[in-house]
XYZ file of C-alpha atoms in Angstrom:
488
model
C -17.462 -2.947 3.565
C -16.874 -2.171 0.301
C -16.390 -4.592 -3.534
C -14.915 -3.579 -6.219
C -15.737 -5.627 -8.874
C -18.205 -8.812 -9.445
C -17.709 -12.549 -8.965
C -17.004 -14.601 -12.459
C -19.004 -12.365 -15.429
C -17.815 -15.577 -17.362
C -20.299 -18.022 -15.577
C -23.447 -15.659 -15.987
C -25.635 -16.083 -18.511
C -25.970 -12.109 -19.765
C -22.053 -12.240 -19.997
C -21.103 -15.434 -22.565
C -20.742 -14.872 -25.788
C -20.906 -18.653 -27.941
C -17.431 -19.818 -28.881
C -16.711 -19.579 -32.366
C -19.617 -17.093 -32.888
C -18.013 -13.913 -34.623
C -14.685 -13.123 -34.301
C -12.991 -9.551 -33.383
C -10.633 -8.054 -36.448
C -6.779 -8.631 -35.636
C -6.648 -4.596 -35.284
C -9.152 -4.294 -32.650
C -7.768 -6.803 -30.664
C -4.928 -5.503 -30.451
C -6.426 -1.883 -29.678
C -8.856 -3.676 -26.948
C -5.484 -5.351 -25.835
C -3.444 -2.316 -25.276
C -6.782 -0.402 -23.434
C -6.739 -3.456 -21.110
C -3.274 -3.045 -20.267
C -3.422 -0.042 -19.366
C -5.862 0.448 -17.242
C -4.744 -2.950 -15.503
C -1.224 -1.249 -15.031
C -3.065 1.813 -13.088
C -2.746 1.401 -9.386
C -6.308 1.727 -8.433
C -7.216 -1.016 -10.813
C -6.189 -3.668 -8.032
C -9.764 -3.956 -6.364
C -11.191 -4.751 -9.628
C -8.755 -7.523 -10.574
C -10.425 -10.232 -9.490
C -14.380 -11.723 -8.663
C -15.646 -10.124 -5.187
C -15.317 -12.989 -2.569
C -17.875 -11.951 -0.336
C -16.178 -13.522 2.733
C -12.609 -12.544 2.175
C -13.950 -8.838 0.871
C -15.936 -8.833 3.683
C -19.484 -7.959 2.096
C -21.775 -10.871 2.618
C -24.734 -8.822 1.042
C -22.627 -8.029 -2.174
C -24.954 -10.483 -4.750
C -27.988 -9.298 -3.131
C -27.364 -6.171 -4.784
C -25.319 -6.734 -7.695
C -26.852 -9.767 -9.965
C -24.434 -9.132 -13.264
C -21.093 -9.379 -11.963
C -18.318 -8.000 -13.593
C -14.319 -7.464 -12.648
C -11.270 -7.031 -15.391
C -9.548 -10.457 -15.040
C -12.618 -11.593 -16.589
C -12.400 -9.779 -19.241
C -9.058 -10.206 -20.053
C -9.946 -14.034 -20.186
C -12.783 -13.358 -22.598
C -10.410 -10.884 -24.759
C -7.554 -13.369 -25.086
C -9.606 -16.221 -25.384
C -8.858 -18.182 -28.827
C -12.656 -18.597 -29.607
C -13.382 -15.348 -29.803
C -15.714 -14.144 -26.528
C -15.995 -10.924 -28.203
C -17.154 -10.356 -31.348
C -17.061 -6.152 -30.888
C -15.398 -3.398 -29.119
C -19.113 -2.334 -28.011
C -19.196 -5.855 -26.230
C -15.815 -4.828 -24.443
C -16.908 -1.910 -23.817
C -20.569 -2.751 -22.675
C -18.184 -5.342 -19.541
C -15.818 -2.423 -18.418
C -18.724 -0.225 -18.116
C -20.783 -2.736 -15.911
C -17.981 -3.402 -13.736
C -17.548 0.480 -13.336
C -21.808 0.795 -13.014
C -21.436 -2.242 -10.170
C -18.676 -0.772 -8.269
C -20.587 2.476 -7.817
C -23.937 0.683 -7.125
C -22.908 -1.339 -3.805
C -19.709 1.424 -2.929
C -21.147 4.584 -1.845
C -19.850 7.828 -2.921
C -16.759 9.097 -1.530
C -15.892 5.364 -0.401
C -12.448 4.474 -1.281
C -13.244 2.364 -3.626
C -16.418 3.956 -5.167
C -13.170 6.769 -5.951
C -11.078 3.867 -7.272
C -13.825 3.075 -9.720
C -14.251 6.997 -10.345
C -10.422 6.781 -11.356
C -10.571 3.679 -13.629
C -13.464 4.990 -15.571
C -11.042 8.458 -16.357
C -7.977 5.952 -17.093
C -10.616 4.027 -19.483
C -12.164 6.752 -21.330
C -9.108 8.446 -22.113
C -7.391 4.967 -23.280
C -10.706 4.102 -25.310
C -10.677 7.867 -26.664
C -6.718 7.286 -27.564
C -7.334 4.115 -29.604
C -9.514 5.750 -31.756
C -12.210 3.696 -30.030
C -15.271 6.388 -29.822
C -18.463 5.309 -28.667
C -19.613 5.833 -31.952
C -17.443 3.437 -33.182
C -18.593 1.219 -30.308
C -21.928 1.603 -31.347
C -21.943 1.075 -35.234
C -19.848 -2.160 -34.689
C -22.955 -2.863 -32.475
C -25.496 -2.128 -34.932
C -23.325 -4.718 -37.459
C -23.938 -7.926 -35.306
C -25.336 -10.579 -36.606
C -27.265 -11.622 -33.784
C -27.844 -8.689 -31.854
C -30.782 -10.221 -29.296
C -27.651 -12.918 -28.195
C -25.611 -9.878 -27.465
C -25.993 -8.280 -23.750
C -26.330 -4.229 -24.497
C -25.310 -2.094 -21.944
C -26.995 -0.800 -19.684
C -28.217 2.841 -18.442
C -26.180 2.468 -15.397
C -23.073 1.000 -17.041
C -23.532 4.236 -19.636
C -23.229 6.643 -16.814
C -19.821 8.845 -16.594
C -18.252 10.216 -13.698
C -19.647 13.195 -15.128
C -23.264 12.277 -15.281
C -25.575 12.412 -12.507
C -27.249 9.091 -11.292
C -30.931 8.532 -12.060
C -33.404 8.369 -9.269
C -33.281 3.986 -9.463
C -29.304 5.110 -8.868
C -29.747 6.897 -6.015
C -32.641 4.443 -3.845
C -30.237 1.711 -4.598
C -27.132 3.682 -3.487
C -29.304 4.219 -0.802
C -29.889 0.930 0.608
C -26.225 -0.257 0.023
C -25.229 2.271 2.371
C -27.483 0.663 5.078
C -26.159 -2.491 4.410
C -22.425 -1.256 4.803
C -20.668 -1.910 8.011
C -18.402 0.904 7.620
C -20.682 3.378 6.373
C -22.374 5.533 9.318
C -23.805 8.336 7.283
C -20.192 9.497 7.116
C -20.383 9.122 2.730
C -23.672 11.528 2.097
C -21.767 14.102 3.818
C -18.460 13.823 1.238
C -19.018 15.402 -2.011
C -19.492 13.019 -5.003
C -17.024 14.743 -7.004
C -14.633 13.962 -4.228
C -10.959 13.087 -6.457
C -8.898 10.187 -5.585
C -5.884 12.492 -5.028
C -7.676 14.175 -2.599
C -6.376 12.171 0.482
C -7.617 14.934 3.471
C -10.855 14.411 2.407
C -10.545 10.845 2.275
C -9.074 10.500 5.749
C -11.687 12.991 7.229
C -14.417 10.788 5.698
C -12.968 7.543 7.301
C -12.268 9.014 10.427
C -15.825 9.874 10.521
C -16.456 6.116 9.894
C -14.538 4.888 12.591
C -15.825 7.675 15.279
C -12.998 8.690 15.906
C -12.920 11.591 18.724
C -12.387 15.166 16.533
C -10.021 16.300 19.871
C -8.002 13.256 18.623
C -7.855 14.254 14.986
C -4.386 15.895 14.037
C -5.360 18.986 12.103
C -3.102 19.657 9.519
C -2.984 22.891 7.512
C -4.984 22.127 3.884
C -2.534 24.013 1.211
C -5.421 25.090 -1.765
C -3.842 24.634 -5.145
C -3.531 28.918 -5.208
C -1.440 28.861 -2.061
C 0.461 26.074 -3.568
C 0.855 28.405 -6.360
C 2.376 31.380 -4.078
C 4.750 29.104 -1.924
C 7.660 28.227 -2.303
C 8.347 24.238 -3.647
C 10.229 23.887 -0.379
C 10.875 24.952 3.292
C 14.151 26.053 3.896
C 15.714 23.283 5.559
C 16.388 23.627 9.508
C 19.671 24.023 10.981
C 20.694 20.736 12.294
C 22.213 20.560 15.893
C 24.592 17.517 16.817
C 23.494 15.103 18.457
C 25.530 13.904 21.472
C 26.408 11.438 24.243
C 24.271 8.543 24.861
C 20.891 9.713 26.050
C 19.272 8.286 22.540
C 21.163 5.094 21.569
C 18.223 3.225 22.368
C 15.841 5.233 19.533
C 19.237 4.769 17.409
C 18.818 0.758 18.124
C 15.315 0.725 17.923
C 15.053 2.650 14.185
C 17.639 0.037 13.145
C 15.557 -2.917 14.337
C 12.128 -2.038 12.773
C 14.199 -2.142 9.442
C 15.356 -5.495 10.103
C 12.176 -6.750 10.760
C 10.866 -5.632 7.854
C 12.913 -7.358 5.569
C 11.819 -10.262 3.930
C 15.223 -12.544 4.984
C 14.153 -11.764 8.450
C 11.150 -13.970 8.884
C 13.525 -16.898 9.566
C 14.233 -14.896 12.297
C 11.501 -13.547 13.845
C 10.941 -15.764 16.761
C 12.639 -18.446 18.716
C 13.503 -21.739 16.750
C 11.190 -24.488 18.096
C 13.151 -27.856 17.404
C 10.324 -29.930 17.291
C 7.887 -27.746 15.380
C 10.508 -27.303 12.715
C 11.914 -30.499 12.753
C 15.643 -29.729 13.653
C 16.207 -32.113 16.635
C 19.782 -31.099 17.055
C 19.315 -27.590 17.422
C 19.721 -26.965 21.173
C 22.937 -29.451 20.778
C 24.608 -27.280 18.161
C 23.614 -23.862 19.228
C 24.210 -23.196 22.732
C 22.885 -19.354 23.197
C 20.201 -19.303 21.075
C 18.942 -15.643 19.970
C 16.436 -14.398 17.482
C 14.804 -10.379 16.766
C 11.940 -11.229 18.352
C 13.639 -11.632 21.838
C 15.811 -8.735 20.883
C 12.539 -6.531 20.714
C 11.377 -7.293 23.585
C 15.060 -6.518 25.407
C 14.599 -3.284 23.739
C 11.154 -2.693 25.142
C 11.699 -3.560 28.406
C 15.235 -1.898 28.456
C 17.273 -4.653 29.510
C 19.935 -3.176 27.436
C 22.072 -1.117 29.068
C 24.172 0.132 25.781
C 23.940 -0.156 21.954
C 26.394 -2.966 22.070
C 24.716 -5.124 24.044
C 21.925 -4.695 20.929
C 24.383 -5.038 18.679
C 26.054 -8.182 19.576
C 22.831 -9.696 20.379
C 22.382 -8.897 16.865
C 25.298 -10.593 15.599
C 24.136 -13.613 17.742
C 21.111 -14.517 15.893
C 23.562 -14.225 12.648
C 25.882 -16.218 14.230
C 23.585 -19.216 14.969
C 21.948 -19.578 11.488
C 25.268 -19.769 10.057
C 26.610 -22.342 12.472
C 23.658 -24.343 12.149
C 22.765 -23.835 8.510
C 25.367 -25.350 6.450
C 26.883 -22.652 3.047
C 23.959 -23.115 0.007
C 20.931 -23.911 2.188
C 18.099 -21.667 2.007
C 18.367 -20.303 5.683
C 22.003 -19.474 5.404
C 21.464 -17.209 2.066
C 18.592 -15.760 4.323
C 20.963 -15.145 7.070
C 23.771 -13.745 4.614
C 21.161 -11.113 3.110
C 20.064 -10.147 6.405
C 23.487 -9.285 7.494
C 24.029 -7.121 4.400
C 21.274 -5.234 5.651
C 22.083 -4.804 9.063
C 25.895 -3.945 7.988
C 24.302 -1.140 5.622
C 21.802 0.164 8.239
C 24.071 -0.156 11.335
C 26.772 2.029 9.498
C 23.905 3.966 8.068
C 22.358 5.235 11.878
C 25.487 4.824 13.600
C 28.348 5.830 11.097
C 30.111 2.447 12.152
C 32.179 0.955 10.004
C 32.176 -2.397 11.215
C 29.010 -3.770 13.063
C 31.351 -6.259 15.038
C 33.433 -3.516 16.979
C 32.282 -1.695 19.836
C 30.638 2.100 19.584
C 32.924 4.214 21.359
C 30.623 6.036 24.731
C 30.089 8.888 22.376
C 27.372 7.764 19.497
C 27.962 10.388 17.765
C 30.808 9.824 14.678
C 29.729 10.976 11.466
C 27.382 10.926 9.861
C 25.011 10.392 12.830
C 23.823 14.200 12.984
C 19.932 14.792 13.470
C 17.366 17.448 14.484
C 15.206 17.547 17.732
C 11.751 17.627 15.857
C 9.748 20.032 18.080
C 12.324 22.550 16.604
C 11.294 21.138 12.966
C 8.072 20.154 13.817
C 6.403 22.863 10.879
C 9.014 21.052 8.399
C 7.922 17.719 9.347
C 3.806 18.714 8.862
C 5.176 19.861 4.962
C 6.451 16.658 4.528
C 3.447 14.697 5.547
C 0.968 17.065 3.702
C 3.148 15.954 0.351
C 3.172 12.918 1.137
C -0.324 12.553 1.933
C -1.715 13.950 -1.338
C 1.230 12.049 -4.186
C -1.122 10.345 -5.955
C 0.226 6.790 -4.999
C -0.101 7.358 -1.192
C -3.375 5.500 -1.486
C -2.779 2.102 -0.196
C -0.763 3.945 2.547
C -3.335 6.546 3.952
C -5.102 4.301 6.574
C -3.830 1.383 8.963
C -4.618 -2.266 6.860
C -7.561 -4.142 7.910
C -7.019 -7.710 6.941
C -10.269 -9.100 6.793
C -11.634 -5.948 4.736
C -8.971 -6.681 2.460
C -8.610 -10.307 2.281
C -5.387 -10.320 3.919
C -5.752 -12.668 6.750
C -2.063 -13.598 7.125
C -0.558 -10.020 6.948
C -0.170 -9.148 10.777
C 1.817 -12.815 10.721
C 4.072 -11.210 8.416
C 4.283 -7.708 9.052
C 5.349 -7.014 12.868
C 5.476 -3.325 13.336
C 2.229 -2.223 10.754
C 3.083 1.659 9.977
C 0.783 4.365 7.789
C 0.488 7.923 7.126
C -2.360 8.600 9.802
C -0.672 6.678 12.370
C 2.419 8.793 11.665
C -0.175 11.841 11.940
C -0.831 10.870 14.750
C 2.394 10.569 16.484
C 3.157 13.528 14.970
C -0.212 15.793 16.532
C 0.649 14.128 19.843
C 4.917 14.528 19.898
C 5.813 11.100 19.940
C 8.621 11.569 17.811
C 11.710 13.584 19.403
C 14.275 13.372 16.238
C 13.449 13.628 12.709
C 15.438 10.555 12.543
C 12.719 8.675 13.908
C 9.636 10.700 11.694
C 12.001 9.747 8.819
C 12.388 6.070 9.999
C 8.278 5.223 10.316
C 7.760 7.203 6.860
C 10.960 4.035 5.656
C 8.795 1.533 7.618
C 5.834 2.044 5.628
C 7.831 1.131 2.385
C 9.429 -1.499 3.912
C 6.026 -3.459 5.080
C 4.601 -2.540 1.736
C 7.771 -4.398 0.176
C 7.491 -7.225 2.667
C 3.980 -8.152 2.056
C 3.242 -7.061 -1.434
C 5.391 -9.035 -4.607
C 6.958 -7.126 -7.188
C 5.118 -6.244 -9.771
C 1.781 -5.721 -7.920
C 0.369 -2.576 -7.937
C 1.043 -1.738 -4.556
C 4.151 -2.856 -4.503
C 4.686 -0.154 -7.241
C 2.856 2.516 -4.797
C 5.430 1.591 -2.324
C 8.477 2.468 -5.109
C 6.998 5.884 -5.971
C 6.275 6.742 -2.386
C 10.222 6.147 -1.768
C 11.169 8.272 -4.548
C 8.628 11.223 -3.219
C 10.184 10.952 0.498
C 13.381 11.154 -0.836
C 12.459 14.361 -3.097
C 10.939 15.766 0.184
C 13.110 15.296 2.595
C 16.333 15.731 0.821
C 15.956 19.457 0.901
C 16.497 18.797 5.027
C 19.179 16.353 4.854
C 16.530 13.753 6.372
C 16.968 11.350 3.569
C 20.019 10.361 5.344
C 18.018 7.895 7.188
C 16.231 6.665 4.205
C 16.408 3.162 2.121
C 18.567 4.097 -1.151
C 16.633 4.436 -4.223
């Protein structure tokens, strides 16, 4: 388990400061202000948004170890607060730096987070160093307080840089967090402390370790050193691309354009069979007569009932059909149903090169645009791709499969139906699961697409899942792959 900040600094002790005592200068607020931001805009600053909840975060132990509590939504409440919480930078300062000394205290090194925390302190320190806001600084407005023995100083811990080596108290209690972590097996003392957050091999090697995994099972995939880098070319030359014909793969054809349907968030209307009583629509079965949703259409899929992309498609059609018969023009359900449609008129054409999703494919599925590559003749392009992909520096949130109760996401597998990440794609990948790059291309889309689906705009990861679009695109244009891509 791992925390990445502390539960409500604002209801300890060590952390008030008395309303109306002091005041910070206009100036420094705004300098403190624009540091905050910043740091809150990085991506790896989510974990620290918030108090830990011990239950949701899954760390019941977490105020055993850590007794001053400290995470940046706190502080922002003490910075914009109108009575002045802080009367210093050095005050500021002395909160960012305990949260940072907490999170590597219970996180062991090389832990996800513990890197996280590794990465906000760099994002601080060069913020702090930009706003003219030395430690010096820090310190003299310090030394100026009227009642310095009310004022919490920082402590030795909270001091320490990434740079700095922990004391010997550091390292016993490091010590005995790491017993008290579920996930941690000995698997951290073996990954370097040093280890950098854009590192991602390492990362996945170190959580593989955690989950004891097989190594026969682990996909091995060529480590490029940043000299090699150097040496190679930016890209692979891109394959030649053979056409694909006749009918043999309509069904990986309907299935790529399902899992993008599913992901969308007008789908969840949807998803499973309308239940009349449950949902309080007691005319339902009177009004629509063949009732169809994409959950029944997966499982047709699945169990190849289908016996040709049309029968997919108009099933399709069917659950678009019934929403708008039932759901009168303006209601929420039929706006869902319109958007949906848009999308599966853009992705149908888009996988198919149909120009209308109501008229029949011809026997041939093969009119243009629909060209794609066999992968085990692209496989080597496909590994480049990953590698990339792997180590952009906002592939973080993507690397390993979610775990909702680490994460406090309880509802997400009740939202997200087909759960996609890099390793899992890794995987496929090490054990040729995928036969066209049409279908690499369309799990490397499904991971944006969850990420869209369950994260709101605006949220950090959400933003991870925007600049991992724009890097698959940049990848995989150089094959013609991006074909099968979202749009930026």
């Amino acid at each position: 388990t791992s925390a990445g900040s502390g539960s409500g600094g604002s209801g300890s002790k060590s952390n008030q400061v008395p309303e109306g005592e002091g005041g910070l200068p206009a100036a420094t607020k705004k300098q403190l202000a624009r540091v905050l931001r910043k740091v809150i805009k990085h991506p790896s600053a989510f974990p620290f948004m918030r108090p830990v909840d011990v239950m949701l975060d899954g760390c019941p132990t977490y105020y055993d170890v850590i007794k001053h509590p400290m995470d940046l939504g706190t502080v922002r409440r003490k910075l914009e607060n109108p009575a002045g919480r802080y009367s210093s930078a050095a005050e500021f300062d002395a909160d960012v730096r305990l949260m940072l000394s907490n999170c590597f205290t219970f996180n062991p090194a090389g832990t996800p987070v513990h890197l996280m925390g590794r990465t906000i302190e760099s994002v601080f320190e060069k913020e702090w160093v930009k706003a003219g806001l030395s430690n010096d600084q820090a310190e003299e407005e310090k030394e100026k307080e009227r009642k310095p023995s009310n004022k919490r100083k920082p402590s030795s811990t909270a001091a320490l840089s990434s740079s700095q080596q922990p004391s010997e108290k550091d390292a016993s209690s490091s010590s005995s967090t790491k017993k008290r972590s579920k996930k941690n097996n000995g698997g951290a003392e073996e990954v370097s402390a040093g280890l950098a957050l854009d590192d991602p091999d390492a990362i996945m090697e170190f959580l593989d370790k955690t989950e004891g995994r097989p190594e026969e099972e682990q996909e091995q995939l060529p480590v490029v050193s940043v000299e090699e880098k150097k040496k190679s070319p930016a890209v692979s030359q891109p394959p030649v691309q053979q056409r694909t014909k006749g009918l043999a793969d309509w069904r990986a054809t309907c299935n790529r354009v399902l899992l993008r349907l599913q992901a969308q968030p007008s789908a969840l209307e949807f998803l499973a069979p309308v239940d009349p009583v449950r949902q309080g629509v007691p005319t339902y079965s009177l009004i629509v007569k063949t009732p169809m949703d994409l959950g029944t259409v997966r499982k047709k899929l699945d169990r190849s009932i289908y016996t040709s992309a049309n029968e997919f498609r108009r099933d399709v059609n069917l659950v678009l059909t019934n929403c708008f018969l039932f759901n009168k023009p303006g209601t929420f359900v039929h706006s869902q149903g319109e958007q949906l449609q848009s999308v599966f008129r853009a992705v149908w054409r888009q996988h198919t090169g149909a120009a209308d999703e109501t008229a029949d494919l011809p026997d041939d599925l093969d009119p243009p645009p629909y060209t794609d590559v066999l992968l085990s003749e692209a496989a080597d392009d496909a590994r480049v791709v990953l590698n990339k992909l792997k180590r952009d520096p906002y592939a973080w949130p993507f690397l390993k499969p979610v775990d909702p109760v680490a994460l406090g996401v309880l509802t997400y597998f009740d939202i997200v139906k087909n759960p996609m990440d890099l390793s899992t794609v890794q995987k496929k990948l090490a054990k040729k699961a995928y036969k066209w790059a049409a279908d690499f291309v369309a799990d490397i889309q499904l991971i944006v697409d969850d990420c869209f689906l369950f994260n709101p705009p605006d949220t950090p990861v959400n933003e991870c899942g925007k600049a991992l679009l724009r890097a698959a695109h940049a990848l995989l244009d150089p094959y013609n792959w991006s074909q099968w891509m979202a749009p930026l």
